[in-house]
């Protein structure tokens, strides 16, 4: 299944400046193993997966991976996901 993802720079002042991370914008239906494989493939310090919210007051739910390990919370990927989530789609989806 093809999914849209973004690579965003967090804590930087411009493009290619800061800490890069990946954000998969439509991760609904991905298995934990698929999320781990994709996170390892990106070779970035963190990768997040945006899922439908499970509570009425939230816009989305996020799962965070640092390569092969799922994290309960981390600031860098939380900020990066918030930055990437409303961005318009300008590229073609890729296989995840």
Short mmCIF file of N, CA and C in Angstrom, two decimals:
data_model
loop_
_atom_site.label_atom_id
_atom_site.label_comp_id
_atom_site.label_asym_id
_atom_site.label_seq_id
_atom_site.Cartn_x
_atom_site.Cartn_y
_atom_site.Cartn_z
N UNK A 1 0.83 -1.18 0.00
CA UNK A 1 0.00 0.00 0.00
C UNK A 1 0.88 1.25 0.00
N UNK A 2 0.53 2.22 -0.81
CA UNK A 2 1.31 3.45 -0.91
C UNK A 2 0.82 4.45 0.13
N UNK A 3 1.78 5.16 0.74
CA UNK A 3 1.48 6.15 1.78
C UNK A 3 2.26 7.43 1.52
N UNK A 4 1.69 8.55 1.89
CA UNK A 4 2.40 9.83 1.82
C UNK A 4 3.23 10.01 3.08
N UNK A 5 4.48 10.41 2.89
CA UNK A 5 5.28 10.77 4.06
C UNK A 5 6.07 12.03 3.76
N UNK A 6 6.44 12.71 4.82
CA UNK A 6 7.23 13.92 4.72
C UNK A 6 8.52 13.74 5.50
N UNK A 7 9.57 14.36 5.02
CA UNK A 7 10.78 14.50 5.83
C UNK A 7 10.82 15.97 6.22
N UNK A 8 10.80 16.23 7.52
CA UNK A 8 10.79 17.61 8.01
C UNK A 8 12.01 17.85 8.89
N UNK A 9 12.45 19.09 8.92
CA UNK A 9 13.56 19.50 9.80
C UNK A 9 12.96 20.18 11.02
N UNK A 10 13.35 19.73 12.19
CA UNK A 10 12.86 20.29 13.44
C UNK A 10 14.00 21.04 14.12
N UNK A 11 13.70 22.15 14.73
CA UNK A 11 14.66 22.99 15.46
C UNK A 11 15.67 23.65 14.54
N UNK A 12 15.32 23.84 13.29
CA UNK A 12 16.21 24.51 12.36
C UNK A 12 15.60 25.82 11.88
N UNK A 13 16.42 26.63 11.26
CA UNK A 13 15.95 27.92 10.76
C UNK A 13 15.55 27.87 9.29
N UNK A 14 15.92 26.80 8.60
CA UNK A 14 15.60 26.71 7.18
C UNK A 14 15.70 25.28 6.71
N UNK A 15 15.60 25.12 5.40
CA UNK A 15 15.69 23.80 4.80
C UNK A 15 17.08 23.20 5.02
N UNK A 16 17.12 21.93 5.29
CA UNK A 16 18.37 21.20 5.54
C UNK A 16 19.13 21.75 6.75
N UNK A 17 18.40 22.28 7.69
CA UNK A 17 18.98 22.84 8.89
C UNK A 17 18.12 22.38 10.06
N UNK A 18 18.67 21.65 10.97
CA UNK A 18 17.89 21.13 12.09
C UNK A 18 18.00 19.63 12.17
N UNK A 19 17.09 19.03 12.88
CA UNK A 19 17.08 17.57 13.06
C UNK A 19 16.01 16.96 12.16
N UNK A 20 16.40 16.22 11.13
CA UNK A 20 15.41 15.65 10.22
C UNK A 20 14.68 14.45 10.83
N UNK A 21 13.44 14.29 10.44
CA UNK A 21 12.64 13.15 10.85
C UNK A 21 11.60 12.88 9.76
N UNK A 22 11.03 11.68 9.78
CA UNK A 22 10.01 11.31 8.81
C UNK A 22 8.65 11.28 9.48
N UNK A 23 7.61 11.66 8.72
CA UNK A 23 6.23 11.62 9.20
C UNK A 23 5.39 10.93 8.13
N UNK A 24 4.81 9.78 8.47
CA UNK A 24 3.88 9.08 7.58
C UNK A 24 2.50 9.63 7.90
N UNK A 25 1.87 10.30 6.94
CA UNK A 25 0.66 11.06 7.21
C UNK A 25 -0.62 10.23 7.27
N UNK A 26 -0.64 9.05 6.70
CA UNK A 26 -1.84 8.19 6.75
C UNK A 26 -1.40 6.78 7.08
N UNK A 27 -1.20 6.51 8.36
CA UNK A 27 -0.67 5.22 8.78
C UNK A 27 -1.75 4.23 9.17
N UNK A 28 -3.00 4.61 9.02
CA UNK A 28 -4.10 3.72 9.40
C UNK A 28 -3.98 2.40 8.64
N UNK A 29 -3.99 1.30 9.37
CA UNK A 29 -3.91 -0.02 8.77
C UNK A 29 -2.50 -0.60 8.71
N UNK A 30 -1.48 0.19 9.00
CA UNK A 30 -0.11 -0.35 9.02
C UNK A 30 0.10 -1.19 10.27
N UNK A 31 0.79 -2.27 10.13
CA UNK A 31 1.14 -3.09 11.29
C UNK A 31 2.33 -2.46 12.02
N UNK A 32 2.52 -2.86 13.26
CA UNK A 32 3.67 -2.38 14.02
C UNK A 32 4.96 -2.77 13.30
N UNK A 33 5.00 -3.97 12.75
CA UNK A 33 6.20 -4.41 12.04
C UNK A 33 6.47 -3.55 10.81
N UNK A 34 5.43 -3.17 10.08
CA UNK A 34 5.60 -2.28 8.92
C UNK A 34 6.12 -0.92 9.36
N UNK A 35 5.62 -0.41 10.48
CA UNK A 35 6.10 0.87 11.01
C UNK A 35 7.57 0.77 11.38
N UNK A 36 7.95 -0.31 12.02
CA UNK A 36 9.37 -0.49 12.39
C UNK A 36 10.27 -0.57 11.16
N UNK A 37 9.85 -1.35 10.19
CA UNK A 37 10.65 -1.49 8.96
C UNK A 37 10.84 -0.15 8.27
N UNK A 38 9.75 0.62 8.17
CA UNK A 38 9.85 1.92 7.52
C UNK A 38 10.75 2.86 8.31
N UNK A 39 10.62 2.86 9.63
CA UNK A 39 11.45 3.71 10.48
C UNK A 39 12.93 3.37 10.31
N UNK A 40 13.25 2.10 10.28
CA UNK A 40 14.64 1.67 10.07
C UNK A 40 15.10 2.08 8.67
N UNK A 41 14.24 1.92 7.68
CA UNK A 41 14.59 2.26 6.30
C UNK A 41 14.94 3.74 6.16
N UNK A 42 14.23 4.63 6.87
CA UNK A 42 14.51 6.06 6.75
C UNK A 42 15.89 6.41 7.29
N UNK A 43 16.36 5.63 8.26
CA UNK A 43 17.66 5.86 8.89
C UNK A 43 17.74 7.25 9.55
N UNK A 44 16.60 7.76 9.97
CA UNK A 44 16.55 9.03 10.70
C UNK A 44 16.37 8.73 12.18
N UNK A 45 16.65 9.71 13.02
CA UNK A 45 16.57 9.45 14.46
C UNK A 45 15.16 9.12 14.93
N UNK A 46 14.15 9.73 14.30
CA UNK A 46 12.76 9.41 14.64
C UNK A 46 11.89 9.38 13.40
N UNK A 47 10.80 8.64 13.54
CA UNK A 47 9.79 8.54 12.49
C UNK A 47 8.45 8.44 13.19
N UNK A 48 7.46 9.22 12.72
CA UNK A 48 6.14 9.14 13.33
C UNK A 48 5.11 8.68 12.31
N UNK A 49 4.02 8.15 12.84
CA UNK A 49 2.93 7.62 12.03
C UNK A 49 1.63 8.24 12.53
N UNK A 50 0.96 8.98 11.65
CA UNK A 50 -0.27 9.67 12.00
C UNK A 50 -1.44 8.73 11.75
N UNK A 51 -2.25 8.57 12.81
CA UNK A 51 -3.40 7.66 12.78
C UNK A 51 -4.66 8.43 13.17
N UNK A 52 -5.84 7.88 12.87
CA UNK A 52 -7.07 8.54 13.31
C UNK A 52 -7.11 8.66 14.84
N UNK A 53 -7.71 9.72 15.29
CA UNK A 53 -7.84 9.95 16.73
C UNK A 53 -8.76 8.90 17.37
N UNK A 54 -8.47 8.58 18.61
CA UNK A 54 -9.33 7.67 19.36
C UNK A 54 -10.15 8.42 20.41
N UNK A 55 -9.97 9.74 20.48
CA UNK A 55 -10.75 10.58 21.40
C UNK A 55 -11.35 11.75 20.62
N UNK A 56 -12.53 12.22 21.02
CA UNK A 56 -13.22 13.24 20.22
C UNK A 56 -12.53 14.60 20.15
N UNK A 57 -11.70 14.97 21.12
CA UNK A 57 -11.10 16.29 21.14
C UNK A 57 -9.75 16.39 20.41
N UNK A 58 -9.30 15.32 19.81
CA UNK A 58 -8.00 15.32 19.12
C UNK A 58 -8.20 15.21 17.61
N UNK A 59 -7.28 15.79 16.87
CA UNK A 59 -7.32 15.71 15.41
C UNK A 59 -6.70 14.43 14.88
N UNK A 60 -5.71 13.91 15.60
CA UNK A 60 -5.02 12.70 15.16
C UNK A 60 -4.32 12.05 16.34
N UNK A 61 -3.84 10.84 16.11
CA UNK A 61 -3.04 10.08 17.10
C UNK A 61 -1.70 9.80 16.45
N UNK A 62 -0.64 9.74 17.26
CA UNK A 62 0.72 9.56 16.72
C UNK A 62 1.41 8.39 17.41
N UNK A 63 2.08 7.58 16.61
CA UNK A 63 2.99 6.56 17.14
C UNK A 63 4.39 6.98 16.73
N UNK A 64 5.31 6.91 17.67
CA UNK A 64 6.68 7.40 17.46
C UNK A 64 7.65 6.22 17.51
N UNK A 65 8.53 6.16 16.51
CA UNK A 65 9.57 5.14 16.48
C UNK A 65 10.93 5.81 16.35
N UNK A 66 11.89 5.27 17.07
CA UNK A 66 13.29 5.64 16.90
C UNK A 66 13.97 4.41 16.35
N UNK A 67 14.10 4.40 15.03
CA UNK A 67 14.56 3.22 14.30
C UNK A 67 13.68 2.02 14.65
N UNK A 68 14.18 1.04 15.38
CA UNK A 68 13.42 -0.19 15.63
C UNK A 68 12.61 -0.16 16.92
N UNK A 69 12.67 0.94 17.67
CA UNK A 69 12.04 0.99 18.99
C UNK A 69 10.90 1.99 19.02
N UNK A 70 9.73 1.57 19.52
CA UNK A 70 8.63 2.51 19.69
C UNK A 70 8.81 3.28 20.99
N UNK A 71 8.56 4.58 20.93
CA UNK A 71 8.70 5.46 22.09
C UNK A 71 7.32 5.92 22.57
N UNK A 72 7.13 6.03 23.89
CA UNK A 72 5.83 6.51 24.37
C UNK A 72 5.63 8.01 24.13
N UNK A 73 6.70 8.78 24.12
CA UNK A 73 6.63 10.22 23.89
C UNK A 73 8.04 10.74 23.61
N UNK A 74 8.12 11.78 22.80
CA UNK A 74 9.39 12.48 22.56
C UNK A 74 9.05 13.83 21.95
N UNK A 75 9.74 14.88 22.38
CA UNK A 75 9.44 16.24 21.94
C UNK A 75 9.73 16.51 20.48
N UNK A 76 10.91 16.12 20.01
CA UNK A 76 11.32 16.37 18.62
C UNK A 76 10.31 15.80 17.63
N UNK A 77 9.93 14.52 17.73
CA UNK A 77 8.96 13.99 16.77
C UNK A 77 7.55 14.55 16.96
N UNK A 78 7.19 14.94 18.17
CA UNK A 78 5.87 15.53 18.38
C UNK A 78 5.77 16.86 17.64
N UNK A 79 6.80 17.69 17.76
CA UNK A 79 6.80 18.97 17.05
C UNK A 79 6.86 18.79 15.54
N UNK A 80 7.68 17.86 15.09
CA UNK A 80 7.79 17.60 13.66
C UNK A 80 6.49 17.11 13.05
N UNK A 81 5.78 16.26 13.78
CA UNK A 81 4.49 15.76 13.30
C UNK A 81 3.48 16.89 13.21
N UNK A 82 3.45 17.74 14.24
CA UNK A 82 2.52 18.88 14.22
C UNK A 82 2.82 19.80 13.04
N UNK A 83 4.07 19.94 12.68
CA UNK A 83 4.45 20.77 11.53
C UNK A 83 4.04 20.12 10.21
N UNK A 84 4.22 18.82 10.09
CA UNK A 84 3.96 18.13 8.82
C UNK A 84 2.49 17.85 8.58
N UNK A 85 1.72 17.67 9.63
CA UNK A 85 0.34 17.20 9.48
C UNK A 85 -0.52 18.08 8.58
N UNK A 86 -0.54 19.39 8.74
CA UNK A 86 -1.43 20.18 7.87
C UNK A 86 -0.82 20.58 6.53
N UNK A 87 0.41 20.16 6.24
CA UNK A 87 1.07 20.56 5.00
C UNK A 87 0.34 19.94 3.81
N UNK A 88 0.18 20.70 2.72
CA UNK A 88 -0.47 20.13 1.53
C UNK A 88 0.41 19.06 0.88
N UNK A 89 -0.22 18.13 0.22
CA UNK A 89 0.49 17.06 -0.46
C UNK A 89 1.04 17.60 -1.78
N UNK A 90 2.36 17.52 -1.95
CA UNK A 90 2.97 18.01 -3.19
C UNK A 90 3.82 16.93 -3.87
N UNK A 91 3.81 15.73 -3.30
CA UNK A 91 4.59 14.65 -3.91
C UNK A 91 3.73 13.40 -4.01
N UNK A 92 4.21 12.46 -4.76
CA UNK A 92 3.49 11.21 -4.95
C UNK A 92 3.68 10.29 -3.75
N UNK A 93 2.64 9.55 -3.35
CA UNK A 93 2.80 8.57 -2.27
C UNK A 93 3.85 7.53 -2.63
N UNK A 94 4.51 6.99 -1.61
CA UNK A 94 5.52 5.94 -1.81
C UNK A 94 5.13 4.71 -1.02
N UNK A 95 5.70 3.61 -1.39
CA UNK A 95 5.43 2.35 -0.70
C UNK A 95 5.99 2.39 0.71
N UNK A 96 5.18 2.03 1.70
CA UNK A 96 5.62 1.95 3.09
C UNK A 96 5.53 0.51 3.54
#
